[in-house]
Short mmCIF file of C-alpha atoms and ligand atoms in Angstrom, two decimals:
data_model
loop_
_atom_site.label_atom_id
_atom_site.label_comp_id
_atom_site.label_asym_id
_atom_site.label_seq_id
_atom_site.Cartn_x
_atom_site.Cartn_y
_atom_site.Cartn_z
CA MET A 238 9.77 -2.51 17.30
CA TYR A 239 6.27 -3.24 16.11
CA ILE A 240 7.04 -2.33 12.56
CA TYR A 241 10.20 -4.41 12.73
CA ILE A 242 8.19 -7.38 13.90
CA PHE A 243 5.54 -6.53 11.35
CA PHE A 244 8.02 -6.54 8.52
CA ARG A 245 9.96 -9.52 9.82
CA THR A 246 6.75 -11.46 10.12
CA PHE A 247 5.09 -10.27 6.98
CA VAL A 248 7.93 -9.68 4.58
CA PRO A 249 7.80 -13.28 3.42
CA TYR A 250 4.09 -12.80 2.89
CA PHE A 251 4.60 -9.55 0.97
CA TYR A 252 7.32 -11.11 -1.07
CA LYS A 253 5.00 -13.87 -2.08
CA MET A 254 2.88 -11.38 -3.93
CA ALA A 255 3.54 -8.71 -6.47
CA GLY A 256 1.83 -6.33 -8.85
CA ILE A 257 2.12 -5.23 -12.46
CA TYR A 258 1.90 -1.61 -13.55
CA ILE A 259 1.34 -0.88 -17.24
CA HIS A 260 1.85 2.63 -18.51
CA ILE A 261 -0.23 3.89 -21.44
CA PRO A 262 1.17 7.37 -22.12
CA PHE A 263 -1.38 8.60 -24.67
CA CYS A 264 -3.90 11.41 -24.18
CA LYS A 265 -6.22 13.05 -26.70
CA SER A 266 -5.23 16.46 -25.35
CA ARG A 267 -3.00 17.73 -22.56
CA CYS A 268 -4.55 19.00 -19.34
CA LYS A 269 -3.16 22.38 -18.39
CA TYR A 270 -1.85 21.28 -14.98
CA CYS A 271 -0.27 18.03 -16.13
CA ASP A 272 3.43 17.29 -15.83
CA PHE A 273 3.12 13.49 -16.17
CA PHE A 274 4.82 11.69 -18.98
CA SER A 275 2.14 11.54 -21.68
CA THR A 276 1.87 12.36 -25.36
CA THR A 277 -0.76 13.22 -27.95
CA GLN A 278 1.06 11.31 -30.74
CA LEU A 279 -1.84 8.88 -31.05
CA GLU A 280 -0.61 7.46 -34.36
CA LYS A 281 2.11 5.65 -32.39
CA ARG A 282 -0.30 3.66 -30.24
CA ALA A 283 -0.19 0.37 -32.16
CA ARG A 284 3.60 0.37 -32.31
CA TYR A 285 3.75 1.20 -28.61
CA VAL A 286 1.57 -1.78 -27.72
CA GLU A 287 3.91 -4.04 -29.71
CA ALA A 288 6.86 -2.65 -27.75
CA LEU A 289 5.03 -3.04 -24.46
CA LEU A 290 4.26 -6.67 -25.22
CA GLU A 291 7.86 -7.23 -26.22
CA GLU A 292 9.02 -5.81 -22.91
CA GLY A 293 6.56 -8.04 -21.03
CA ARG A 294 7.77 -11.10 -22.91
CA MET A 295 11.40 -10.23 -22.12
CA ARG A 296 10.83 -9.55 -18.45
CA GLN A 297 8.32 -12.24 -17.57
CA HIS A 298 10.87 -14.23 -15.54
CA GLU A 299 11.79 -11.25 -13.35
CA VAL A 300 8.76 -11.88 -11.15
CA SER A 301 8.04 -15.31 -9.78
CA GLU A 302 5.71 -14.20 -7.00
CA PRO A 303 1.97 -14.48 -7.59
CA ILE A 304 0.57 -11.33 -9.14
CA HIS A 305 -2.39 -10.02 -7.14
CA THR A 306 -2.91 -6.69 -8.87
CA ILE A 307 -2.60 -5.24 -12.35
CA TYR A 308 -2.89 -1.48 -12.73
CA ILE A 309 -3.21 0.10 -16.17
CA GLY A 310 -2.47 3.78 -15.79
CA GLY A 311 -1.49 6.72 -17.91
CA GLY A 312 -2.00 8.80 -19.79
CA THR A 313 -5.48 7.73 -20.73
CA PRO A 314 -5.75 3.93 -21.04
CA SER A 315 -9.49 4.15 -21.73
CA MET A 316 -8.85 5.59 -25.20
CA MET A 317 -6.81 2.59 -26.31
CA ASP A 318 -8.02 0.30 -29.04
CA ARG A 319 -10.06 -2.51 -27.49
CA ASN A 320 -8.15 -5.29 -29.24
CA ASP A 321 -4.80 -3.89 -28.15
CA PHE A 322 -6.10 -3.69 -24.68
CA PHE A 323 -7.30 -7.27 -24.76
CA LYS A 324 -3.85 -8.41 -25.93
CA ILE A 325 -2.16 -6.62 -23.03
CA VAL A 326 -4.44 -8.17 -20.41
CA GLN A 327 -4.20 -11.61 -21.99
CA CYS A 328 -0.41 -11.52 -22.23
CA CYS A 329 -0.09 -10.47 -18.60
CA SER A 330 -2.14 -13.50 -17.60
CA GLU A 331 -0.08 -15.82 -19.78
CA TRP A 332 3.38 -14.59 -18.93
CA PHE A 333 3.09 -13.78 -15.27
CA ASN A 334 2.00 -15.89 -12.35
CA VAL A 335 -1.36 -14.17 -12.02
CA VAL A 336 -3.58 -15.47 -9.19
CA LYS A 337 -6.51 -17.49 -10.48
CA ASP A 338 -8.62 -17.59 -7.31
CA GLY A 339 -10.84 -14.67 -8.27
CA SER A 340 -8.97 -12.20 -6.05
CA LEU A 341 -7.03 -10.51 -8.86
CA GLU A 342 -7.63 -6.75 -8.95
CA ILE A 343 -7.31 -5.26 -12.44
CA THR A 344 -7.69 -1.49 -12.39
CA MET A 345 -7.88 0.74 -15.39
CA GLU A 346 -7.74 4.52 -15.34
CA ALA A 347 -10.48 6.02 -17.48
CA ASN A 348 -11.52 9.40 -18.75
CA PRO A 349 -15.27 10.05 -18.28
CA GLY A 350 -15.61 10.98 -21.96
CA ASP A 351 -14.52 7.47 -23.01
CA ILE A 352 -16.99 5.50 -20.89
CA THR A 353 -20.16 4.24 -22.52
CA LEU A 354 -22.24 1.26 -21.42
CA GLU A 355 -21.00 -0.79 -24.35
CA GLN A 356 -17.36 0.12 -23.71
CA ALA A 357 -17.66 -0.61 -20.00
CA GLN A 358 -19.24 -3.99 -20.73
CA ALA A 359 -16.35 -4.83 -23.04
CA TRP A 360 -13.80 -3.92 -20.35
CA ARG A 361 -15.67 -6.09 -17.83
CA ALA A 362 -15.61 -8.98 -20.28
CA MET A 363 -11.81 -8.59 -20.56
CA GLY A 364 -11.46 -8.98 -16.80
CA ILE A 365 -11.09 -5.35 -15.73
CA ASN A 366 -12.85 -5.26 -12.35
CA ARG A 367 -11.95 -1.81 -11.04
CA LEU A 368 -12.21 1.55 -12.76
CA SER A 369 -10.45 4.70 -11.63
CA ILE A 370 -12.32 7.58 -13.25
CA GLY A 371 -10.64 10.98 -13.54
CA ILE A 372 -13.59 13.24 -12.79
CA GLN A 373 -11.65 16.00 -10.96
CA SER A 374 -14.66 18.35 -10.64
CA PHE A 375 -18.37 18.66 -11.41
CA ASP A 376 -18.00 22.32 -12.31
CA ASP A 377 -17.87 22.74 -16.09
CA GLU A 378 -16.10 26.09 -15.92
CA LEU A 379 -13.36 24.73 -13.72
CA LEU A 380 -13.01 21.62 -15.88
CA GLN A 381 -12.56 23.80 -18.91
CA LEU A 382 -10.12 26.09 -17.12
CA ILE A 383 -7.80 23.19 -16.24
CA GLY A 384 -8.11 21.72 -19.73
CA ARG A 385 -10.07 18.54 -19.05
CA ARG A 386 -11.90 17.27 -22.12
CA HIS A 387 -15.06 16.03 -20.36
CA THR A 388 -18.05 17.74 -18.80
CA ALA A 389 -19.72 17.21 -15.45
CA GLU A 390 -22.67 15.53 -17.17
CA GLN A 391 -20.35 13.11 -18.95
CA ALA A 392 -18.80 12.28 -15.58
CA ARG A 393 -22.20 11.45 -14.08
CA GLN A 394 -23.14 9.37 -17.10
CA ALA A 395 -19.78 7.60 -17.07
CA VAL A 396 -20.23 6.41 -13.51
CA ALA A 397 -23.80 5.33 -14.23
CA ALA A 398 -22.65 3.41 -17.34
CA ALA A 399 -19.86 1.67 -15.42
CA GLN A 400 -22.30 0.69 -12.69
CA ALA A 401 -24.82 -0.57 -15.24
CA ALA A 402 -22.06 -2.68 -16.79
CA GLY A 403 -21.53 -4.37 -13.43
CA PHE A 404 -18.55 -2.49 -12.01
CA ASP A 405 -18.93 -2.61 -8.23
CA ASN A 406 -15.47 -1.28 -7.45
CA ILE A 407 -15.24 2.24 -8.82
CA SER A 408 -12.85 4.95 -7.73
CA ILE A 409 -13.11 8.58 -8.75
CA ASP A 410 -10.44 11.28 -8.64
CA LEU A 411 -11.35 14.74 -7.40
CA MET A 412 -9.14 17.83 -7.32
CA TYR A 413 -9.41 20.79 -5.00
CA ALA A 414 -7.73 24.20 -4.77
CA LEU A 415 -8.40 24.67 -8.48
CA PRO A 416 -7.87 28.26 -9.72
CA SER A 417 -10.19 30.66 -7.84
CA GLN A 418 -12.27 27.72 -6.60
CA THR A 419 -14.52 28.72 -3.71
CA MET A 420 -15.48 26.66 -0.67
CA GLU A 421 -19.02 26.62 -1.99
CA GLN A 422 -17.93 25.10 -5.30
CA TRP A 423 -15.89 22.50 -3.48
CA GLN A 424 -18.77 21.64 -1.16
CA LYS A 425 -20.94 21.00 -4.23
CA ASP A 426 -18.25 18.74 -5.72
CA VAL A 427 -17.99 16.70 -2.53
CA ALA A 428 -21.79 16.43 -2.29
CA GLU A 429 -22.01 15.22 -5.91
CA ALA A 430 -19.24 12.70 -5.36
CA LEU A 431 -21.14 11.26 -2.40
CA GLN A 432 -24.29 10.91 -4.51
CA LEU A 433 -22.61 8.68 -7.08
CA GLY A 434 -22.51 5.48 -5.06
CA VAL A 435 -18.81 4.83 -5.76
CA GLN A 436 -16.64 2.74 -3.45
CA HIS A 437 -13.45 4.80 -3.46
CA ILE A 438 -12.46 8.47 -3.74
CA SER A 439 -8.95 9.82 -4.34
CA THR A 440 -8.39 13.53 -3.90
CA TYR A 441 -5.54 15.84 -4.81
CA GLY A 442 -4.88 19.48 -4.10
CA LEU A 443 -3.79 21.19 -7.32
CA ILE A 444 -0.06 21.77 -7.55
CA TYR A 445 1.22 24.36 -10.01
CA GLU A 446 4.06 22.30 -11.47
CA GLU A 447 6.90 24.04 -13.23
CA GLY A 448 6.58 24.22 -16.99
CA THR A 449 2.84 23.53 -17.16
CA VAL A 450 0.38 25.77 -18.99
CA LEU A 451 -1.48 26.51 -15.77
CA THR A 452 1.69 27.71 -14.06
CA THR A 453 2.38 30.07 -16.96
CA LEU A 454 -1.20 31.36 -16.67
CA LEU A 455 -0.64 31.87 -12.94
CA GLU A 456 2.62 33.73 -13.53
CA HIS A 457 0.87 36.03 -16.01
CA GLY A 458 -1.97 36.72 -13.62
CA VAL A 459 -4.56 35.04 -15.86
CA VAL A 460 -5.59 32.61 -13.12
CA GLU A 461 -5.45 32.98 -9.37
CA ALA A 462 -4.33 30.35 -6.89
CA VAL A 463 -6.44 29.47 -3.88
CA ASP A 464 -4.78 30.62 -0.64
CA GLU A 465 -3.27 28.10 1.75
CA ASP A 466 -5.89 28.53 4.47
CA THR A 467 -8.75 27.88 2.06
CA GLU A 468 -6.93 24.84 0.70
CA MET A 469 -6.61 23.45 4.23
CA GLN A 470 -10.27 24.14 4.91
CA MET A 471 -11.18 22.30 1.71
CA TYR A 472 -9.18 19.28 2.83
CA ASP A 473 -10.74 19.34 6.31
CA TYR A 474 -14.21 19.63 4.83
CA LEU A 475 -13.54 16.69 2.55
CA VAL A 476 -12.30 14.47 5.38
CA GLU A 477 -15.23 15.45 7.60
CA GLN A 478 -17.86 14.78 4.92
CA LEU A 479 -16.42 11.56 3.57
CA THR A 480 -15.81 10.00 6.97
CA ALA A 481 -19.30 11.10 8.11
CA ASN A 482 -20.64 9.19 5.12
CA GLY A 483 -18.88 5.94 5.95
CA PHE A 484 -15.66 6.32 3.97
CA GLU A 485 -12.51 5.22 5.71
CA HIS A 486 -9.66 7.71 5.42
CA TYR A 487 -7.01 5.05 4.93
CA GLU A 488 -4.34 7.17 3.25
CA VAL A 489 -3.73 10.89 3.19
CA SER A 490 -5.42 11.28 -0.23
CA ASN A 491 -7.56 8.14 -0.34
CA PHE A 492 -10.92 7.11 1.08
CA ALA A 493 -12.67 3.76 0.80
CA LEU A 494 -16.11 2.37 1.62
CA ASN A 495 -16.38 -1.09 3.20
CA GLY A 496 -12.68 -1.85 2.98
CA ARG A 497 -12.52 -1.27 -0.79
CA TYR A 498 -8.95 0.03 -0.59
CA SER A 499 -6.97 0.22 -3.79
CA LYS A 500 -5.11 -3.07 -3.43
CA HIS A 501 -2.56 -2.01 -6.01
CA ASN A 502 -1.74 1.36 -4.47
CA SER A 503 -1.75 -0.18 -0.99
CA SER A 504 1.00 -2.49 -2.18
CA TYR A 505 3.18 0.56 -2.93
CA TRP A 506 2.66 1.76 0.62
CA ASN A 507 3.34 -1.76 1.95
CA ASN A 508 6.65 -2.23 0.16
CA THR A 509 5.34 -4.99 -2.11
CA PRO A 510 7.39 -5.62 -5.28
CA TYR A 511 5.95 -4.61 -8.62
CA ILE A 512 7.03 -4.68 -12.22
CA GLY A 513 6.32 -1.67 -14.40
CA LEU A 514 6.00 -2.06 -18.16
CA GLY A 515 6.04 0.79 -20.65
CA ALA A 516 7.77 4.10 -21.23
CA GLY A 517 8.65 5.79 -17.95
CA ALA A 518 7.29 2.87 -15.89
CA HIS A 519 8.95 2.13 -12.55
CA SER A 520 9.67 -1.32 -11.09
CA TYR A 521 10.69 -2.30 -7.56
CA ASP A 522 11.85 -5.68 -6.27
CA GLY A 523 12.23 -4.84 -2.59
CA ASN A 524 15.83 -3.63 -2.97
CA VAL A 525 16.25 -2.04 -6.35
CA ARG A 526 14.09 0.54 -8.03
CA GLN A 527 14.37 0.93 -11.79
CA TRP A 528 12.58 2.95 -14.42
CA ASN A 529 12.32 2.94 -18.19
CA ILE A 530 13.16 5.92 -20.31
CA SER A 531 10.39 8.56 -20.51
CA ASP A 532 10.69 9.01 -24.25
CA LEU A 533 8.23 7.31 -26.53
CA ASP A 534 10.39 6.73 -29.61
CA THR A 535 13.47 5.62 -27.69
CA TYR A 536 11.39 3.30 -25.54
CA ILE A 537 9.78 1.69 -28.60
CA GLU A 538 13.13 1.31 -30.31
CA GLN A 539 14.83 -0.19 -27.25
CA ALA A 540 11.98 -2.52 -26.34
CA MET A 541 11.71 -3.87 -29.88
CA ALA A 542 15.49 -4.42 -30.06
CA HIS A 543 15.59 -5.93 -26.53
CA THR A 544 18.03 -3.23 -25.46
CA LEU A 545 16.04 -1.47 -22.76
CA MET A 546 18.42 0.28 -20.37
CA PRO A 547 16.44 1.24 -17.31
CA GLU A 548 18.01 3.56 -14.78
CA LYS A 549 18.51 1.84 -11.44
CA GLU A 550 18.75 2.85 -7.83
CA ILE A 551 19.83 0.38 -5.16
CA LEU A 552 18.20 1.42 -1.92
CA SER A 553 20.39 1.54 1.18
CA ASP A 554 19.04 0.47 4.59
CA GLU A 555 18.76 4.15 5.46
CA GLN A 556 16.75 4.94 2.33
CA ARG A 557 14.44 2.04 2.97
CA HIS A 558 13.90 3.21 6.53
CA THR A 559 13.11 6.72 5.29
CA GLU A 560 10.61 5.32 2.81
CA ARG A 561 8.94 3.17 5.46
CA VAL A 562 8.46 6.26 7.65
CA MET A 563 7.28 8.41 4.74
CA LEU A 564 4.88 5.88 3.33
CA GLY A 565 3.70 4.56 6.70
CA LEU A 566 2.79 8.02 7.98
CA ARG A 567 0.66 8.59 4.89
CA THR A 568 -1.58 5.69 5.93
CA ASN A 569 -3.89 5.03 8.87
CA ARG A 570 -1.55 2.15 9.80
CA GLY A 571 1.17 4.65 10.70
CA ILE A 572 4.64 3.50 11.77
CA GLY A 573 6.02 1.52 14.70
CA ILE A 574 7.18 3.70 17.57
CA ASP A 575 10.64 2.11 17.43
CA GLU A 576 11.11 3.28 13.85
CA ILE A 577 11.76 6.80 15.13
CA ASP A 578 13.16 8.77 18.02
CA ARG A 579 10.02 9.25 20.10
CA SER A 580 11.22 12.57 21.56
CA LYS A 581 11.07 14.06 18.05
CA ALA A 582 7.44 13.00 17.72
CA GLN A 583 6.47 14.39 21.13
CA PRO A 584 5.88 18.06 20.08
CA TYR A 585 3.59 16.88 17.29
CA ILE A 586 1.74 14.54 19.63
CA ALA A 587 1.25 17.48 22.02
CA GLN A 588 -0.23 19.55 19.17
CA GLY A 589 -2.59 16.76 18.08
CA MET A 590 -0.82 16.22 14.76
CA LEU A 591 0.35 12.73 15.64
CA ILE A 592 -1.22 10.19 17.95
CA GLU A 593 0.35 7.22 19.67
CA LYS A 594 -1.72 4.07 19.61
CA ASP A 595 -0.77 0.43 20.20
CA ASN A 596 2.95 1.21 19.94
CA ARG A 597 2.42 2.95 16.63
CA ILE A 598 2.52 6.59 15.57
CA VAL A 599 -0.26 7.73 13.26
CA ALA A 600 -0.78 11.16 11.68
CA THR A 601 -4.09 12.96 12.27
CA THR A 602 -5.93 15.13 9.72
CA LYS A 603 -4.25 18.14 11.34
CA GLY A 604 -0.91 16.42 10.94
CA TYR A 605 -1.59 15.66 7.28
CA HIS A 606 -1.56 19.43 6.61
CA ILE A 607 2.16 19.55 7.34
CA LEU A 608 3.08 15.91 6.78
CA ASN A 609 6.24 16.63 4.83
CA ARG A 610 7.61 18.80 7.62
CA ILE A 611 6.76 16.17 10.23
CA ILE A 612 8.46 13.44 8.20
CA GLU A 613 11.57 15.59 7.74
CA ASP A 614 11.77 16.11 11.49
CA LEU A 615 11.27 12.45 12.32
CA ILE A 616 13.83 10.88 10.02
S1 SF4 B 44 -5.48 12.94 -18.85
FE1 SF4 B 44 -4.03 12.67 -17.16
S2 SF4 B 44 -2.07 12.18 -18.12
FE2 SF4 B 44 -3.40 12.99 -19.73
S3 SF4 B 44 -2.88 15.15 -19.84
FE3 SF4 B 44 -4.63 14.97 -18.44
S4 SF4 B 44 -3.74 14.76 -16.37
FE4 SF4 B 44 -2.10 14.38 -17.88
#
């Protein structure tokens, strides 16, 4: 019931705001674990930006709600030409109803190797006010093993440069369960992350995705996966350390200091509409999800000719309910008790994996270990 009231009460509020996602699919090199849509065909960058701007121009009337967040992800947006970048940000402000009250969050994902003081100052001047830095680890051997192109020292310097340029909303990404990673190595990574003075930390356990270089190396016995128990211990250690140091564990993989949640990512978990521009980018208007083709040349061709043909999925009531449960249980907000059959939650409550609080069901750290199984049982 609570979530029903919550949505009934706040849906108009949510629907009065929206976000923009911009996909920059270029990377200087491919990380060995990566199965995202990205390319190293850097010579196509300028043409891609033209196509992206064309798509924005075409679709500007699709969103009338005020835009509260812009998220530039990839790929590696930080390696884009500064002028191209400026055009993208400027066009978003011109074409969309971007809030002008100073509350706009503009996040850019950045590779540590691309961040210098001068570069960070330029991004600040363009209006970027949040950086999401893909550090992943402070262990040079592990960084090299997974194919990242930066070093631990570059990561430290990148954060320092961003801070010196005036960024006071910095997120870093960390990965755990890297090949043969020990608890000791992970403890050092967490300790270093806490030293940096950043406001937000996102963490991901490595997944050996099909078709990636790392998975082939695993299959050939060149690298060794961390066992499940160690992976769980790494997660528990992370939660314990970050929360002990004042970070709020507000989503299964995300931690924030002083309420510095990722506003953009929170809007995904809150069912807020967003428009996605670029190859492979997804959009959602509250009912329909659509996504552009994940092929650079075809995307450019279609966007320039105004013939983009995104695939679409109209969500049924049942699908939307499933998503509310899935996304809600990932957050510390949880879900309303009336969203589910309480008897199905009872065994997990008894085992301390779910808790019931103020007519809501919230997953605990223990529950996060098997969240997918819990969700499957509840829906
Ligand atoms: S930088 Fe990101 S998108 Fe690019 S290859 Fe590495 S993980 Fe993939």
